[in-house]
Short mmCIF file of C-alpha atoms in Angstrom, two decimals:
data_model
loop_
_atom_site.label_atom_id
_atom_site.label_comp_id
_atom_site.label_asym_id
_atom_site.label_seq_id
_atom_site.Cartn_x
_atom_site.Cartn_y
_atom_site.Cartn_z
CA MET A 20 33.98 89.64 38.65
CA ILE A 21 30.47 88.81 40.03
CA LEU A 22 29.11 88.07 36.56
CA PHE A 23 32.23 85.93 35.68
CA SER A 24 31.94 83.83 38.96
CA PHE A 25 28.25 83.41 38.37
CA PHE A 26 29.03 82.16 34.71
CA LYS A 27 31.77 79.96 35.85
CA ASN A 28 29.46 78.22 38.41
CA GLU A 29 26.69 77.69 35.85
CA VAL A 30 29.19 76.02 33.57
CA LEU A 31 30.42 73.88 36.28
CA THR A 32 26.95 72.99 37.25
CA MET A 33 25.97 71.94 33.76
CA LEU A 34 28.96 69.78 33.36
CA GLY A 35 28.36 67.96 36.55
CA MET A 36 31.52 69.70 38.14
CA ASP A 37 29.67 71.27 40.90
CA LEU A 38 31.40 69.93 44.00
CA LYS A 39 29.94 72.39 46.45
CA GLY A 40 29.02 70.77 49.76
CA LYS A 41 31.64 68.01 48.96
CA LYS A 42 34.58 67.36 51.37
CA ALA A 43 37.97 66.24 49.97
CA PHE A 44 40.83 64.77 51.98
CA VAL A 45 44.06 65.19 50.03
CA ALA A 46 47.01 63.25 51.55
CA GLY A 47 50.57 64.07 50.56
CA ILE A 48 50.46 67.90 50.04
CA GLY A 49 53.79 69.36 51.40
CA ASP A 50 54.14 72.64 49.06
CA ASP A 51 52.39 74.26 46.21
CA GLN A 52 54.27 72.62 43.35
CA GLY A 53 53.37 69.01 43.07
CA TYR A 54 50.27 67.24 41.57
CA GLY A 55 48.56 66.98 44.91
CA TRP A 56 48.45 70.62 45.20
CA ALA A 57 47.02 70.85 41.69
CA ILE A 58 44.26 68.36 42.34
CA ALA A 59 43.34 70.22 45.57
CA LYS A 60 43.13 73.44 43.76
CA ALA A 61 40.96 72.15 40.85
CA LEU A 62 38.69 70.58 43.41
CA ALA A 63 38.64 73.92 45.24
CA GLU A 64 37.72 75.61 41.92
CA ALA A 65 34.71 73.25 41.59
CA GLY A 66 33.53 74.20 45.02
CA ALA A 67 34.95 71.24 47.12
CA GLU A 68 35.99 71.82 50.81
CA ILE A 69 39.69 70.85 51.05
CA ILE A 70 41.24 68.84 53.99
CA VAL A 71 44.99 68.00 53.89
CA GLY A 72 47.29 65.51 55.29
CA THR A 73 50.79 66.36 55.30
CA TRP A 74 53.97 64.43 56.38
CA ALA A 75 54.42 65.00 60.07
CA PRO A 76 58.18 66.02 59.76
CA ILE A 77 57.35 68.98 57.37
CA TYR A 78 53.87 69.94 58.99
CA LYS A 79 55.33 73.03 60.67
CA ILE A 80 57.05 74.21 57.58
CA PHE A 81 53.88 73.67 55.44
CA THR A 82 51.61 75.44 58.01
CA THR A 83 54.02 78.27 58.46
CA SER A 84 54.55 78.84 54.94
CA TRP A 85 50.75 78.76 54.49
CA GLU A 86 50.23 81.38 57.34
CA THR A 87 52.79 83.72 56.29
CA GLY A 88 51.39 83.96 52.72
CA LYS A 89 54.21 81.98 50.81
CA PHE A 90 51.51 80.17 48.89
CA ASP A 91 49.11 83.00 48.30
CA GLU A 92 50.03 83.38 44.52
CA SER A 93 49.62 79.75 43.92
CA ARG A 94 46.32 79.77 45.97
CA GLN A 95 44.56 82.12 43.66
CA LEU A 96 41.51 80.80 41.95
CA SER A 97 39.98 81.83 38.63
CA ASP A 98 37.35 84.30 40.50
CA GLY A 99 40.06 86.09 42.16
CA SER A 100 39.63 84.33 45.67
CA LEU A 101 42.18 82.28 47.43
CA MET A 102 41.95 78.52 47.92
CA THR A 103 41.35 77.68 51.57
CA ILE A 104 42.18 74.58 53.56
CA ALA A 105 39.63 73.73 56.31
CA LYS A 106 42.26 71.73 58.39
CA VAL A 107 45.63 70.28 58.16
CA TYR A 108 46.59 67.09 59.74
CA PRO A 109 50.18 65.80 60.47
CA MET A 110 50.42 62.32 59.22
CA ASP A 111 52.77 59.43 58.35
CA ALA A 112 51.32 57.07 55.92
CA SER A 113 53.94 54.32 56.81
CA PHE A 114 52.19 53.65 60.21
CA ASP A 115 48.48 52.38 60.47
CA THR A 116 48.15 52.41 64.19
CA PRO A 117 50.21 53.76 67.23
CA ASP A 118 51.47 50.27 67.77
CA ASP A 119 53.19 50.31 64.41
CA VAL A 120 55.48 53.35 65.31
CA PRO A 121 58.93 52.43 66.28
CA GLU A 122 60.20 53.89 69.62
CA GLU A 123 63.01 55.79 67.65
CA ILE A 124 60.24 57.47 65.57
CA ARG A 125 58.03 58.51 68.43
CA GLU A 126 61.20 59.97 70.17
CA ASN A 127 62.43 61.66 67.12
CA LYS A 128 62.30 65.58 67.46
CA ARG A 129 60.55 65.83 64.11
CA TYR A 130 57.72 63.69 65.60
CA LYS A 131 57.67 64.25 69.17
CA ALA A 132 55.47 67.46 69.08
CA TYR A 133 52.75 65.64 67.53
CA SER A 134 50.36 62.71 68.14
CA GLY A 135 47.70 60.90 66.21
CA TYR A 136 49.53 61.05 63.00
CA THR A 137 49.17 57.28 61.94
CA LEU A 138 46.43 56.60 59.35
CA SER A 139 43.79 55.14 61.54
CA GLU A 140 44.21 57.96 63.89
CA VAL A 141 44.00 60.53 61.17
CA ALA A 142 40.95 59.04 59.72
CA ALA A 143 39.15 58.88 63.01
CA ALA A 144 40.07 62.62 63.74
CA VAL A 145 38.67 63.64 60.22
CA GLU A 146 35.39 61.65 60.77
CA LYS A 147 35.16 63.41 64.10
CA ASP A 148 35.68 66.87 62.80
CA PHE A 149 33.93 66.61 59.48
CA GLY A 150 31.35 63.53 59.89
CA GLN A 151 32.20 62.30 56.27
CA ILE A 152 34.32 62.82 53.23
CA ASP A 153 33.21 62.53 49.59
CA ILE A 154 36.74 62.66 47.91
CA LEU A 155 39.94 60.89 48.74
CA VAL A 156 43.33 61.69 47.15
CA HIS A 157 46.57 59.91 47.59
CA SER A 158 49.41 61.83 46.49
CA LEU A 159 52.16 60.04 48.28
CA ALA A 160 55.45 58.27 47.32
CA ASN A 161 58.63 57.66 49.10
CA ALA A 162 61.59 55.29 48.69
CA PRO A 163 64.72 55.93 50.89
CA GLU A 164 66.98 54.18 48.23
CA VAL A 165 65.27 55.69 45.02
CA LYS A 166 68.75 56.53 43.67
CA LYS A 167 69.89 52.83 43.92
CA PRO A 168 69.47 50.42 41.02
CA LEU A 169 67.00 47.63 41.92
CA LEU A 170 69.74 45.14 42.24
CA GLU A 171 71.53 47.20 44.68
CA THR A 172 68.20 48.06 46.74
CA SER A 173 67.98 46.26 50.22
CA ARG A 174 65.20 44.36 51.43
CA ALA A 175 64.41 47.09 53.88
CA GLY A 176 64.42 49.81 51.26
CA TYR A 177 62.36 47.92 48.91
CA LEU A 178 59.82 47.13 51.67
CA ALA A 179 59.85 50.74 52.74
CA ALA A 180 59.04 51.98 49.18
CA MET A 181 56.12 49.49 48.88
CA SER A 182 54.83 50.51 52.33
CA SER A 183 54.86 54.14 51.78
CA SER A 184 53.90 54.27 48.08
CA ALA A 185 51.65 51.55 47.44
CA TYR A 186 50.20 50.08 50.62
CA SER A 187 49.51 53.41 51.99
CA PHE A 188 46.68 53.66 49.49
CA VAL A 189 45.05 50.45 50.47
CA SER A 190 45.28 51.59 54.16
CA LEU A 191 43.79 55.17 53.32
CA VAL A 192 40.80 53.59 51.55
CA LYS A 193 40.45 50.89 54.38
CA PHE A 194 40.26 53.73 57.06
CA PHE A 195 38.39 56.45 55.24
CA GLY A 196 36.03 54.30 53.33
CA PRO A 197 33.50 53.54 56.05
CA PHE A 198 32.72 57.37 56.36
CA MET A 199 32.59 57.85 52.69
CA PRO A 200 29.00 57.70 51.30
CA PRO A 201 28.06 55.75 48.08
CA GLY A 202 28.92 57.82 44.98
CA SER A 203 32.39 59.03 46.60
CA SER A 204 35.56 58.55 44.83
CA ALA A 205 39.19 57.92 45.39
CA LEU A 206 42.39 58.63 43.39
CA ASN A 207 46.08 57.84 43.37
CA LEU A 208 49.07 58.90 41.33
CA THR A 209 51.31 56.52 39.57
CA TYR A 210 54.00 56.80 36.99
CA LEU A 211 55.02 54.90 33.67
CA ALA A 212 57.86 53.03 35.38
CA SER A 213 55.14 50.66 36.67
CA GLU A 214 55.19 48.88 33.24
CA ARG A 215 58.24 50.25 31.55
CA ALA A 216 61.95 50.18 32.49
CA VAL A 217 63.06 53.64 33.63
CA PRO A 218 66.82 53.50 34.53
CA GLY A 219 67.48 55.35 37.51
CA TYR A 220 63.96 55.32 39.08
CA GLY A 221 65.06 52.64 41.53
CA GLY A 222 64.91 51.64 45.15
CA GLY A 223 61.64 49.64 44.48
CA MET A 224 59.73 52.56 43.34
CA SER A 225 58.70 51.01 40.04
CA SER A 226 57.65 47.99 41.76
CA ALA A 227 55.59 50.19 44.22
CA LYS A 228 53.82 51.83 41.29
CA ALA A 229 53.21 48.56 39.62
CA ALA A 230 51.65 47.41 42.97
CA LEU A 231 49.61 50.55 43.20
CA GLU A 232 47.98 50.23 39.76
CA SER A 233 47.07 46.51 40.53
CA ASP A 234 45.63 47.44 43.89
CA THR A 235 43.55 50.27 42.01
CA ARG A 236 41.88 47.43 39.98
CA THR A 237 41.28 45.26 42.96
CA LEU A 238 40.07 47.88 45.31
CA ALA A 239 37.65 49.17 42.42
CA TRP A 240 35.98 45.72 42.74
CA GLU A 241 36.10 45.35 46.56
CA VAL A 242 34.87 48.94 47.65
CA GLY A 243 32.78 49.33 44.55
CA ARG A 244 30.73 46.38 45.96
CA LYS A 245 31.29 47.07 49.67
CA TRP A 246 30.66 50.91 49.78
CA GLY A 247 29.84 52.07 46.15
CA ILE A 248 33.12 53.95 45.91
CA ARG A 249 34.95 54.36 42.76
CA ILE A 250 38.72 54.18 42.43
CA ASN A 251 40.95 55.51 39.80
CA ALA A 252 44.56 56.33 39.13
CA ILE A 253 46.24 58.93 37.02
CA SER A 254 49.75 57.94 35.44
CA ALA A 255 51.25 61.32 35.27
CA GLY A 256 54.18 62.49 33.47
CA ALA A 257 57.44 64.01 34.73
CA LEU A 258 57.13 67.27 36.76
CA GLY A 259 59.95 69.16 38.20
CA SER A 260 58.39 69.51 41.65
CA ARG A 261 60.57 69.58 44.74
CA ALA A 262 59.43 65.96 45.66
CA ALA A 263 60.47 64.68 42.14
CA ARG A 264 63.80 66.18 42.22
CA ALA A 265 64.71 63.59 44.87
CA ILE A 266 65.21 60.95 42.13
CA GLY A 267 68.08 63.19 40.81
CA PHE A 268 67.41 63.27 37.10
CA ILE A 269 63.91 64.64 36.69
CA GLY A 270 65.22 67.48 34.32
CA LYS A 271 66.49 64.65 31.95
CA MET A 272 63.07 63.04 32.02
CA ILE A 273 61.22 66.21 31.40
CA GLU A 274 63.41 66.77 28.35
CA TYR A 275 63.15 63.15 27.22
CA ALA A 276 59.41 63.64 27.05
CA HIS A 277 59.54 66.95 25.31
CA GLN A 278 61.69 65.30 22.54
CA ASN A 279 59.73 61.91 22.28
CA ALA A 280 56.08 62.45 23.33
CA PRO A 281 53.37 62.89 20.71
CA LEU A 282 52.67 66.45 22.20
CA SER A 283 55.87 68.28 22.35
CA LYS A 284 55.02 70.80 25.12
CA GLU A 285 55.45 71.26 28.73
CA LEU A 286 53.32 69.18 30.97
CA LYS A 287 51.76 71.38 33.55
CA ALA A 288 50.69 70.27 37.01
CA GLU A 289 47.18 71.96 36.37
CA GLU A 290 46.50 69.57 33.52
CA VAL A 291 46.77 66.49 35.96
CA GLY A 292 44.84 68.61 38.61
CA LYS A 293 41.82 69.07 36.18
CA THR A 294 42.11 65.40 35.05
CA GLY A 295 41.96 64.37 38.84
CA CYS A 296 38.94 66.81 39.35
CA PHE A 297 37.12 65.08 36.34
CA LEU A 298 37.69 61.52 37.63
CA LEU A 299 36.64 62.49 41.27
CA SER A 300 33.67 64.38 39.99
CA PRO A 301 29.98 63.01 39.01
CA LEU A 302 31.03 63.35 35.33
CA ALA A 303 33.08 60.22 35.68
CA SER A 304 30.27 58.32 37.69
CA ALA A 305 30.75 55.06 35.55
CA ILE A 306 34.49 55.15 35.53
CA THR A 307 36.37 52.96 38.18
CA GLY A 308 39.43 50.85 38.02
CA VAL A 309 41.21 52.87 35.43
CA THR A 310 44.66 54.09 35.11
CA LEU A 311 44.45 57.26 32.87
CA TYR A 312 47.52 58.63 31.42
CA VAL A 313 48.29 62.19 31.45
CA ASP A 314 51.68 62.51 30.04
CA ASN A 315 51.29 64.28 26.57
CA GLY A 316 50.93 60.74 25.00
CA LEU A 317 54.59 59.64 26.02
CA HIS A 318 53.18 56.14 27.03
CA ALA A 319 52.05 55.42 23.59
CA MET A 320 55.59 55.54 22.14
CA GLY A 321 57.64 52.40 21.47
CA VAL A 322 60.79 54.21 20.39
CA ALA A 323 62.76 57.36 21.39
CA VAL A 324 62.57 59.35 18.25
CA ASP A 325 65.72 61.24 19.44
CA SER A 326 67.84 58.18 19.61
CA PRO A 327 71.03 58.47 17.71
CA SER A 328 70.33 55.04 16.00
CA LEU A 329 67.51 56.82 14.23
CA LYS A 330 69.62 59.62 12.71
CA GLU A 331 70.31 59.58 9.26
CA ASP A 332 74.09 59.23 9.53
CA SER A 333 73.62 56.29 11.83
CA LYS A 334 71.52 54.58 9.22
CA GLU A 335 74.07 55.27 6.45
CA GLU A 336 76.82 53.92 8.79
CA ALA A 337 74.86 50.81 9.49
CA LEU A 338 74.28 50.07 5.71
CA GLN A 339 77.93 50.60 4.88
CA ASN A 340 78.94 48.15 7.68
CA ALA A 341 76.29 45.70 6.42
#
């Protein structure tokens, strides 16, 4: 085991993936199923210290699950050790400052036990506790009306999706950027619905993902020049995580990808995690402003090859009717 650990560290060092001494803040982890967790685990494999921001209403659930060992199997790293988290902060990415928090939220029983959960306060606490961070990961998305078609989405629902899923990345970079040294990097997660119509992915989420990708390019310019920080995005394929199940048809999207993507295989969270680690590491030191697809190639397809219209009997019927 000692020899394997030594060999692994040597390989990581040669590849520029040695992140020992680096601190990573991952916003949006709520369990051990999603892409945020997978990225955190890949960063931990490379030696980074992991700091987590989790949605305030599920903070107690997450920390209790962690403490009772519910995530122990998922935490296991390749050398047999367990991924550790230096600290978990309750946060709500919908609010920048305490003045932004409505009274009904402050008094809500799911929030009342906590303070300092707005983004400016979390950033200040992280700076106080850790001094600086080198890596920032945005794994956040929420749309209260995600199951509604865009035409049926209310203004409030649309703006909520934009706030939680897109502007939250701008805000994170704004508040964390000042204590991220030159050469640091930030990453967000987007989805193909930003540029292609995906019926059922509603409530303004497709619009929010489009905004997120546009902001990735603009922020790459602004913070690259201002602080020397790189900004990138991963457009990840469908994953059957607990959060993704909220849209209601994630199983069908996974099956659609399996039938139509160039690589007809299951997309694993760890594949996105490793790609995220690459983009956040020195190996990607000249890459910024990029949206990188990790979806088994589904984004490259112009037609659904399992469409009934492409079947032989459909072609013959069309010819007969011509």
